[in-house]
Coordinates of C-alpha atoms and ligand atoms in Angstrom, one line a residue:
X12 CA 78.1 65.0 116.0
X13 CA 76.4 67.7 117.8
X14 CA 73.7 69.3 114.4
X15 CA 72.4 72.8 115.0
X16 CA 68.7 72.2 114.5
X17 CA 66.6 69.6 116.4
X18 CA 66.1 66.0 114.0
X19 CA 62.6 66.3 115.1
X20 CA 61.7 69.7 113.8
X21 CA 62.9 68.5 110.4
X22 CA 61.4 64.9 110.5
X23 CA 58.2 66.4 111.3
X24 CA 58.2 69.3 108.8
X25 CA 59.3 66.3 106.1
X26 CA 56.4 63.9 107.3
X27 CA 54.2 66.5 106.2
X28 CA 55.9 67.7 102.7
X29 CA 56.5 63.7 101.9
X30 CA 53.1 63.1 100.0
X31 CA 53.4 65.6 97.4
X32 CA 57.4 65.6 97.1
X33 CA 56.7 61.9 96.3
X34 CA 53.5 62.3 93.8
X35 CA 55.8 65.6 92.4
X36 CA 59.0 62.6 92.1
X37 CA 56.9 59.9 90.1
X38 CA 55.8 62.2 88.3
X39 CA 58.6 63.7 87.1
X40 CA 60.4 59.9 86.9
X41 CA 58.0 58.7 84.7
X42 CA 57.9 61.8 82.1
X43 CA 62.4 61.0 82.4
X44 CA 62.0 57.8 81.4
X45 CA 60.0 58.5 78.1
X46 CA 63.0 59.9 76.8
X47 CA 65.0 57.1 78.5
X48 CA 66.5 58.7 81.6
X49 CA 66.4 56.8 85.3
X50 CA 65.6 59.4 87.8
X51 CA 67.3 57.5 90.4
X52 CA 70.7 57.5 88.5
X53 CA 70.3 61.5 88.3
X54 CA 69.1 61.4 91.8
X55 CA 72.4 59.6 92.9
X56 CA 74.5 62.5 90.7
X57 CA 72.9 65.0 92.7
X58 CA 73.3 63.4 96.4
X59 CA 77.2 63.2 95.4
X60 CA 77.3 66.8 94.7
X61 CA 78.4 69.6 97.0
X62 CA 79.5 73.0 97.2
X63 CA 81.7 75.1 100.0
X64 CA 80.3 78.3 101.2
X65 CA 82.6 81.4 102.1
X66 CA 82.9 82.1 106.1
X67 CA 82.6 85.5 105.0
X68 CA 79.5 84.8 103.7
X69 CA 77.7 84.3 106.9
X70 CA 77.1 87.6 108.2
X71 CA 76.0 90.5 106.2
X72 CA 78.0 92.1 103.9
X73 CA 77.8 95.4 102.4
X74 CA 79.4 98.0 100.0
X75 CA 81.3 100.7 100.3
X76 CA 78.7 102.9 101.2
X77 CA 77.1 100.9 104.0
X78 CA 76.9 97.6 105.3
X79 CA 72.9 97.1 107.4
X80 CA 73.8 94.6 110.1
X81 CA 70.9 92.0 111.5
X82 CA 70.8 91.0 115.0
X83 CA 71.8 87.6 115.2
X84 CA 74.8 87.4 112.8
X85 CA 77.9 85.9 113.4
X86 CA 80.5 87.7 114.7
X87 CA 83.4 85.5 114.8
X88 CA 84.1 81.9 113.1
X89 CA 82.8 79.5 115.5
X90 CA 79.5 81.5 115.4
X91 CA 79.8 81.4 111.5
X92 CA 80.8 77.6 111.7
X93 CA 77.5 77.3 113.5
X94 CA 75.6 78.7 110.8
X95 CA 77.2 77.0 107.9
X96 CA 76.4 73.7 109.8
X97 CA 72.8 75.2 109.5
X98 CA 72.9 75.5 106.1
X99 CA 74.7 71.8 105.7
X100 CA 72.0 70.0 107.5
X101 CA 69.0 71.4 105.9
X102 CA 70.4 71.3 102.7
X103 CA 73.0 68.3 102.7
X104 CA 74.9 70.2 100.0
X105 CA 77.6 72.2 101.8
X106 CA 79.5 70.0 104.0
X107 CA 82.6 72.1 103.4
X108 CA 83.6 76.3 104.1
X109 CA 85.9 78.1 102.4
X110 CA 88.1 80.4 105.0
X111 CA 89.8 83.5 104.7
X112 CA 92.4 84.9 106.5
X113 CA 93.2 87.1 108.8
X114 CA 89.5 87.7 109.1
X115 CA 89.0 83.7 110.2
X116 CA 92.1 84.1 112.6
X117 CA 92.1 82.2 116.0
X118 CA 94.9 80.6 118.5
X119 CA 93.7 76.9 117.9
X120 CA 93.7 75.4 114.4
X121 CA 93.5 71.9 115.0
X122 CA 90.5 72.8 118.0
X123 CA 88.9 74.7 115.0
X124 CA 88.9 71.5 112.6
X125 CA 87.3 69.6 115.0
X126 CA 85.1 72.0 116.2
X127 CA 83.7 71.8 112.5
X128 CA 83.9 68.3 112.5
X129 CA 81.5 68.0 115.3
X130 CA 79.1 70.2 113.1
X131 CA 79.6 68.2 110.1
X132 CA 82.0 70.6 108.2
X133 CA 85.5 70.4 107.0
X134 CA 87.7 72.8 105.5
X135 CA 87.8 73.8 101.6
X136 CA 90.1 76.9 100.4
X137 CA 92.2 79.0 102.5
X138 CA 92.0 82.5 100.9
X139 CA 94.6 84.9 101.7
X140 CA 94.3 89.0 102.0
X141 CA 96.6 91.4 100.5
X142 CA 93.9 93.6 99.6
X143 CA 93.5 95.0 103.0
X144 CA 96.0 96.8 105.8
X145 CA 95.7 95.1 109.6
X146 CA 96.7 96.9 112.6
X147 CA 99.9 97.0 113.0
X148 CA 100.9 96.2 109.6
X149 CA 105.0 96.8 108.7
X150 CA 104.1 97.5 104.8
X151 CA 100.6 99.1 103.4
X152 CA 99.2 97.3 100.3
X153 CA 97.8 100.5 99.1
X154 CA 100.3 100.8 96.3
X155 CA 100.1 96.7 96.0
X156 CA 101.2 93.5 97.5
X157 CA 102.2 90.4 95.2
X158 CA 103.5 93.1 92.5
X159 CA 104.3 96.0 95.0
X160 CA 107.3 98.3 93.5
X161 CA 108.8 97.4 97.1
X162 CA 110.2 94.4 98.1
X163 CA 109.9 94.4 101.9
X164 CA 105.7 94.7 100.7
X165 CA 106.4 91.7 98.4
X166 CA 108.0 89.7 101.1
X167 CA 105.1 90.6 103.7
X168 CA 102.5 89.3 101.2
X169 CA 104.7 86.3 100.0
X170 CA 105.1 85.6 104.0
X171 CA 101.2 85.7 104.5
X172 CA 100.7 83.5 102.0
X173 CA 102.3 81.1 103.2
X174 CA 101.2 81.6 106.8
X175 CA 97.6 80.9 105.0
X176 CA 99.4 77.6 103.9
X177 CA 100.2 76.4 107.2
X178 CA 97.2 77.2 108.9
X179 CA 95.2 75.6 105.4
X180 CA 97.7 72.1 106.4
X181 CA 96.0 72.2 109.9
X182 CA 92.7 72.5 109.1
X183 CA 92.5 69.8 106.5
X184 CA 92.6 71.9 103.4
X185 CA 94.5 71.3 99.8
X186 CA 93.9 74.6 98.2
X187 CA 95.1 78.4 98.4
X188 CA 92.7 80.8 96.5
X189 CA 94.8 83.8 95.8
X190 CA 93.8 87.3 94.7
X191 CA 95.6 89.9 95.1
X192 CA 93.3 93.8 94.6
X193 CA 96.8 95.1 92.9
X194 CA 96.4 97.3 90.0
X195 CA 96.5 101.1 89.3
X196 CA 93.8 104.1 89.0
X197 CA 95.8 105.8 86.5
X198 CA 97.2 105.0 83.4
X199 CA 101.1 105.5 83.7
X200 CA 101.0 105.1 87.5
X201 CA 102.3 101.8 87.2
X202 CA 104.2 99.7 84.0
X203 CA 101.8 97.1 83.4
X204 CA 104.9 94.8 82.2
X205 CA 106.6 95.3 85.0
X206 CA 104.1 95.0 87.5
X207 CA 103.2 91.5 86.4
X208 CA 107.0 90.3 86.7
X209 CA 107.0 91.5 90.1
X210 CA 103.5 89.2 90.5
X211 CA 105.1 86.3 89.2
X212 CA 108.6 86.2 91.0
X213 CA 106.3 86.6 93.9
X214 CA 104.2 84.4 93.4
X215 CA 106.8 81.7 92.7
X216 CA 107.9 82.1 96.1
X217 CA 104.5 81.2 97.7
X218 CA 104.4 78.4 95.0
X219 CA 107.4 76.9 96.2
X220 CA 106.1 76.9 99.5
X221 CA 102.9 74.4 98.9
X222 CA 102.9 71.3 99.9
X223 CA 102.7 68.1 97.4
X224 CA 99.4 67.5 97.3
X225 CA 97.8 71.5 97.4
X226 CA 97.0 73.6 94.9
X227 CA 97.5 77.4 94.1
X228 CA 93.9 79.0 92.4
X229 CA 94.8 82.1 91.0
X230 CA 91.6 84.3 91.0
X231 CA 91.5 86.8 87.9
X232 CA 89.0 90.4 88.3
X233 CA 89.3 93.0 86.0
X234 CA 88.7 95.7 88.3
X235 CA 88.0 97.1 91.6
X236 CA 89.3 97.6 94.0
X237 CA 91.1 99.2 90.9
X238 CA 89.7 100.9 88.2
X239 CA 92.3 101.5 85.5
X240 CA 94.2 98.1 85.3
X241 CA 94.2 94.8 87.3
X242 CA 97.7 93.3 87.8
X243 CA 95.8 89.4 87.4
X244 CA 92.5 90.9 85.3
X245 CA 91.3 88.5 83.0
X246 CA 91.5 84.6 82.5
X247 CA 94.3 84.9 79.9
X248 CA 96.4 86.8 82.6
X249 CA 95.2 84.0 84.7
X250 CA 95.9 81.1 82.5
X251 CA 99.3 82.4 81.8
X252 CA 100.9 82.8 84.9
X253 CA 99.2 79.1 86.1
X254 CA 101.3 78.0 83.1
X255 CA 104.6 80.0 83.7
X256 CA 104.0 78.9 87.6
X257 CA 103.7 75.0 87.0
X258 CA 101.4 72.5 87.5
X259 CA 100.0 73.0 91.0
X260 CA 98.9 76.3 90.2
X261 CA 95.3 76.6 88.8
X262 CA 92.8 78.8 87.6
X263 CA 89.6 79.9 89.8
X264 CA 86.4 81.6 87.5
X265 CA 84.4 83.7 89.9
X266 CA 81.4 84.4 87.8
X267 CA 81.3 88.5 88.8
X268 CA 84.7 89.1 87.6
X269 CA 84.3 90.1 84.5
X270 CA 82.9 92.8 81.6
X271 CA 79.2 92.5 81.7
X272 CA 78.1 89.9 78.5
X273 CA 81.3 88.1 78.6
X274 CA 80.9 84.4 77.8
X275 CA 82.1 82.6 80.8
X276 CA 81.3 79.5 80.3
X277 CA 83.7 79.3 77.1
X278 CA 86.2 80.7 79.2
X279 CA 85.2 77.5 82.0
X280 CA 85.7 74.9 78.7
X281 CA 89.3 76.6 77.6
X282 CA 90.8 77.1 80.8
X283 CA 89.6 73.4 81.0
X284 CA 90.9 72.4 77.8
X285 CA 94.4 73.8 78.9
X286 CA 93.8 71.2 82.3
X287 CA 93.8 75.1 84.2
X288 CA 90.3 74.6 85.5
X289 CA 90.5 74.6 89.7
X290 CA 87.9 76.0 90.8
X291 CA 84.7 78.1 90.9
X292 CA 83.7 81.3 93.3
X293 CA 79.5 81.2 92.5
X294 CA 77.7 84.3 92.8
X295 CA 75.5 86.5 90.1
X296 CA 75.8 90.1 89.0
X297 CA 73.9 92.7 86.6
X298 CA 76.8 94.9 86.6
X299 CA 79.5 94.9 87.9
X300 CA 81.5 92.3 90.7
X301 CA 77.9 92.4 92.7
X302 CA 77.8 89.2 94.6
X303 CA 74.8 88.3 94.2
X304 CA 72.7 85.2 95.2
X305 CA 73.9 82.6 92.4
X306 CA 71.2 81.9 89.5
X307 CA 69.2 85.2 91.1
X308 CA 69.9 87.1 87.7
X309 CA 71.2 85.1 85.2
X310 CA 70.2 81.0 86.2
X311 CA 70.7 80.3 82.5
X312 CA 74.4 81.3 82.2
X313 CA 75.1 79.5 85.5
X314 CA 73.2 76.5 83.0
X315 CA 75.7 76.9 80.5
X316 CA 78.7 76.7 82.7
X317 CA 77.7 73.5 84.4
X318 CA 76.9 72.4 80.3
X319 CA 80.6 72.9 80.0
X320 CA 81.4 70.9 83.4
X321 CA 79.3 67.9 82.3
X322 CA 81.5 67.9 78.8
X323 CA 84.3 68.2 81.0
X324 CA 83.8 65.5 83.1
X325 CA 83.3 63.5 79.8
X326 CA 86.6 64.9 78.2
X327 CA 89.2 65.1 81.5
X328 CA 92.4 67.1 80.7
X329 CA 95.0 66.3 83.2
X330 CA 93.8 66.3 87.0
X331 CA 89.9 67.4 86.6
X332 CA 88.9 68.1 90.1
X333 CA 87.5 72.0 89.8
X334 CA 86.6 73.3 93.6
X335 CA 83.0 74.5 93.8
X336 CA 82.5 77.5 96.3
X337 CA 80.0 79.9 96.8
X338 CA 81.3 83.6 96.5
X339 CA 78.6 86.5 97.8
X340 CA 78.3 89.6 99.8
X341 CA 74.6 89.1 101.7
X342 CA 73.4 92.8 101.4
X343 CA 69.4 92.7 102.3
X344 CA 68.6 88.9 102.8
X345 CA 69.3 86.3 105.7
X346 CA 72.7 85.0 105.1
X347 CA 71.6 82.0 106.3
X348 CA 68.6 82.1 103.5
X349 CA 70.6 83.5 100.7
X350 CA 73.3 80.3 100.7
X351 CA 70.0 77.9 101.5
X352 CA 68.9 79.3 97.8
X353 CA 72.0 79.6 96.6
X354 CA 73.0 76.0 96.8
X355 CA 69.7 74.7 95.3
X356 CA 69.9 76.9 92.0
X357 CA 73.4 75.7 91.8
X358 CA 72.8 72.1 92.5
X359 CA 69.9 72.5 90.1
X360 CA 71.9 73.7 87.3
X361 CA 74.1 70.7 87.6
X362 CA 71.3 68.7 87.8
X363 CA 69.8 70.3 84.4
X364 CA 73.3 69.9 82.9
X365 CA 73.2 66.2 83.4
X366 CA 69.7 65.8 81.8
X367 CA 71.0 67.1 78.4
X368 CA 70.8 64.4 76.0
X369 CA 74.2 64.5 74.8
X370 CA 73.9 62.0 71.8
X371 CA 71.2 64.0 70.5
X372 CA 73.1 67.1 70.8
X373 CA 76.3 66.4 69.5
X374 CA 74.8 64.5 66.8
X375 CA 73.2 67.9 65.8
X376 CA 76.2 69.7 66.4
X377 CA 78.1 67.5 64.3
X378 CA 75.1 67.6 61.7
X379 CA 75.6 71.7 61.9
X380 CA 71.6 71.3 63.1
X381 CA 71.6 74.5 65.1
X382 CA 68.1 74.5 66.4
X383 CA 68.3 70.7 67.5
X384 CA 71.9 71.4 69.2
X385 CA 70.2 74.5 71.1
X386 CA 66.9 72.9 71.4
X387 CA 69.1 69.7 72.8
X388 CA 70.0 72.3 75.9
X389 CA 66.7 74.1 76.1
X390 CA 65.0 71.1 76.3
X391 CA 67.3 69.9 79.6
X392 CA 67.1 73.7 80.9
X393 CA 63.1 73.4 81.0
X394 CA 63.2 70.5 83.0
X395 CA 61.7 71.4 86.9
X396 CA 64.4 69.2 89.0
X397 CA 63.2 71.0 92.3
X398 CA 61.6 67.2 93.0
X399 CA 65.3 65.3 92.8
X400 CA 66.9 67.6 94.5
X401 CA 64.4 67.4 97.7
X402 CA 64.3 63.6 97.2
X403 CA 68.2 63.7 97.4
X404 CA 68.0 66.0 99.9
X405 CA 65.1 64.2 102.0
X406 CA 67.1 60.7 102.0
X407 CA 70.0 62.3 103.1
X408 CA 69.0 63.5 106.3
X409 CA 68.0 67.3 105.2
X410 CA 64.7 68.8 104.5
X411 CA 62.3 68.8 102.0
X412 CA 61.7 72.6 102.1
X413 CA 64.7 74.2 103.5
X414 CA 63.4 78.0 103.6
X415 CA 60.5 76.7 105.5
X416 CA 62.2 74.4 108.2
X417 CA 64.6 77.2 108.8
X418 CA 62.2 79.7 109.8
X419 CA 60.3 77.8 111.1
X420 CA 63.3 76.8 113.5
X421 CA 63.5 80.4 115.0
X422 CA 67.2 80.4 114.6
X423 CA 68.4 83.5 113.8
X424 CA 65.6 85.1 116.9
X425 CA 67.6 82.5 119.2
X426 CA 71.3 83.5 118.1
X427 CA 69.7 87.0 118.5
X428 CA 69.6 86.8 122.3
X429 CA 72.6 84.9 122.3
X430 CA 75.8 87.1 120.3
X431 CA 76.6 90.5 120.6
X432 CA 75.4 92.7 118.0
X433 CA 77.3 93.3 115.3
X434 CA 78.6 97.0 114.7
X435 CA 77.6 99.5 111.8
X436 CA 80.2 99.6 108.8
X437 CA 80.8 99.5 105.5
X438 CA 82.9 97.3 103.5
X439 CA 82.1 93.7 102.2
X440 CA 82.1 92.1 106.2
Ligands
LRH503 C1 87.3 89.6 95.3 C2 86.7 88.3 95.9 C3 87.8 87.3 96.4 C4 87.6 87.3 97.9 C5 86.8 88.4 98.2 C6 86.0 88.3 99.4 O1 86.3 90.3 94.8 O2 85.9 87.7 95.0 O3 87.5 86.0 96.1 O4 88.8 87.2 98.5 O5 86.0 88.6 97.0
MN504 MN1 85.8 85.6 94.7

């Protein structure tokens, strides 16, 4: 395996953050195991924990007003590879990337998978695109794709689809994240029955075309790129056509998709409950679909969801294997810095979620003791796991302080001298 980053730089960064990461770790074990938790067993939890981060991800993204490029960024997939191998070996968390096509398009699929290989990657989700024209297009998607009023559209998004599939089956992956923008500005432009047959006859023909051991994650947003309905625009739009499509086909919660307040993480426990949980697109927002760094605005919902994985774990319905990938448009931060953060506030909700002292709370909850149930979760939520997550981090290979190790590393200044610079644009890459 050929790493990004020199072993040395992070050995020696680590020998000088071991002391008090180890002082911060006995510390913390020995107030755990007053209320009966090994730190070591949590410890292991979090070292088998991962999460895939989007290709699109690794440059900057924008809206559609703008998009501020920085010199350095990626500006095709083995660049971005390089970057997400960054990420994985500082942090030991993301060994796998999430793809999208056409945008990750090249001539060589199996020279791509072990290209990543070499860096320590594999390959997680292939997301299709129907929500945008390429040159030289037969059918626009600007009046839809999946539900299109016009066949010959239809078939063109049913045929990339399963292109997507067939590259996914090279590089190594089991799953194929669709969502489709399709959805009308007006009310009457389209018949919101109708539009949703056309969806799910089309959608049945990419289903027919996965292989036996994939999966088909239908991603639900209740608007934009439209702004009067969605075709697919909530999780009970979701959940239904996963059932009406069989077994294979799944439900994937990306946390910006919905009305502001919305309780997601009872969505996360009844798609679950159905056994329609597949998988997760991580990311924050205030208002609207923002994309945010995960746990930047709201870490405490982002709590509560992985409070509702932990349960799940305990209670599996059917196949329980949910996909966990990171979802965000890097606006005014580092790419590279933004998933680095990322990745710990999402480990460290997981970790928090594990610390709640389950007997205790469903005892209360069965006891109708509201403040012990919440305090049961508050108690877990308040718990400063930044030490386990370093230790798990440290003994795996990665560093102690990933922020600091990567600047420190002058990457992005190198790849500066090294890619072309990236154009001015607007748009989310
Ligand atoms: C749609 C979405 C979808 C991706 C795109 C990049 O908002 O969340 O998951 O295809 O962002
Ligand atoms: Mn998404």
């Amino acid at each position: 395996m050929n790493l990004p980053l020199s072993d040395e730089l992070i050995a020696e960064a680590n020998h000088r953050a071991l002391p008090a990461l180890e002082e911060d770790y006995h510390a913390l074990g020995r107030k755990l195991a007053r209320s009966g938790v090994e730190i070591d067993t949590i410890k292991a939890r979090i070292a088998g924990f991962s999460v895939a981060v989007p290709s699109w991800g690794a440059g900057r993204g924008g809206t559609r007003f703008a998009k501020f490029p920085i010199s350095g960024e990626p500006t095709n997939i083995h660049e971005k590879l390089e970057d997400c191998a960054v990420i994985n070996q500082l942090s030991r968390a993301t060994p796998r990337v999430s793809t999208h096509f056409p945008w990750d398009k090249v001539s060589d699929y199996a020279a791509l998978r072990e290209e990543a290989a070499s860096l320590g990657l594999s390959f997680d989700a292939i997301n299709s695109n129907t929500f945008q024209d390429q040159l030289g297009q037969a059918h626009s998607y600007s009046t839809g794709s999946l539900s299109s009023t016009d066949a010959a559209t239809r078939a063109q998004a049913v045929e990339h689809n399963i292109e997507c599939i067939e590259i996914g089956r090279q590089l190594g992956s089991t799953d194929l994240t669709v969502w489709v923008g399709d959805g009308t500005n007006f009310p009457g432009q389209q018949d919101l029955g109708r539009s949703l047959d056309r969806y799910l006859d089309s959608a049945a023909e990419v289903y027919a075309a996965l292989p036996g051991d994939w999966r088909m994650l239908l991603e639900h947003k209740m608007f934009e790129p439209a702004f009067y309905s969605s075709v697919i625009s909530d999780w009970g739009s979701s959940i239904l056509a996963a059932q009406q499509l069989g077994d294979k086909a799944k439900c994937l919660v990306d946390l910006g998709h919905h009305a502001p307040n919305v309780n997601i993480e009872q969505i996360v426990a009844r798609l679950h409950r159905f056994g329609k949980l597949g998988g997760f697109h991580f990311n924050d927002s205030k208002y609207g679909d923002d994309d945010l760094d995960s746990g930047s605005i709201n870490p405490h919902q982002l709590f509560l969801v992985f409070n509702e994985l932990v349960e799940a774990e305990l209670n599996p319905r059917g196949d329980f294997r949910p996909s966990y990938m990171i979802d965000q448009s890097h606006n005014v931060t580092d790419p590279i810095e933004s998933m680095l953060s990322s990745a710990e506030a999402i480990a460290s909700c997981f970790a928090k979620a594990i610390l709640v002292d389950r007997h205790s709370l469903h005892a209360a909850q069965d006891a109708n003791d509201t403040m012990m149930a919440f305090q049961a979760l508050r108690r877990a939520y308040n718990v400063d796991v930044a030490p386990i997550l370093a230790m798990a981090r440290f003994e795996a290979g990665g560093a102690i302080d990933v922020l600091a190790v990567y600047r420190e590393s002058q990457w992005r200044a190198r790849k500066a001298q090294e890619r072309k610079a990236v154009g001015l644009g607007a748009g989310i890459v």
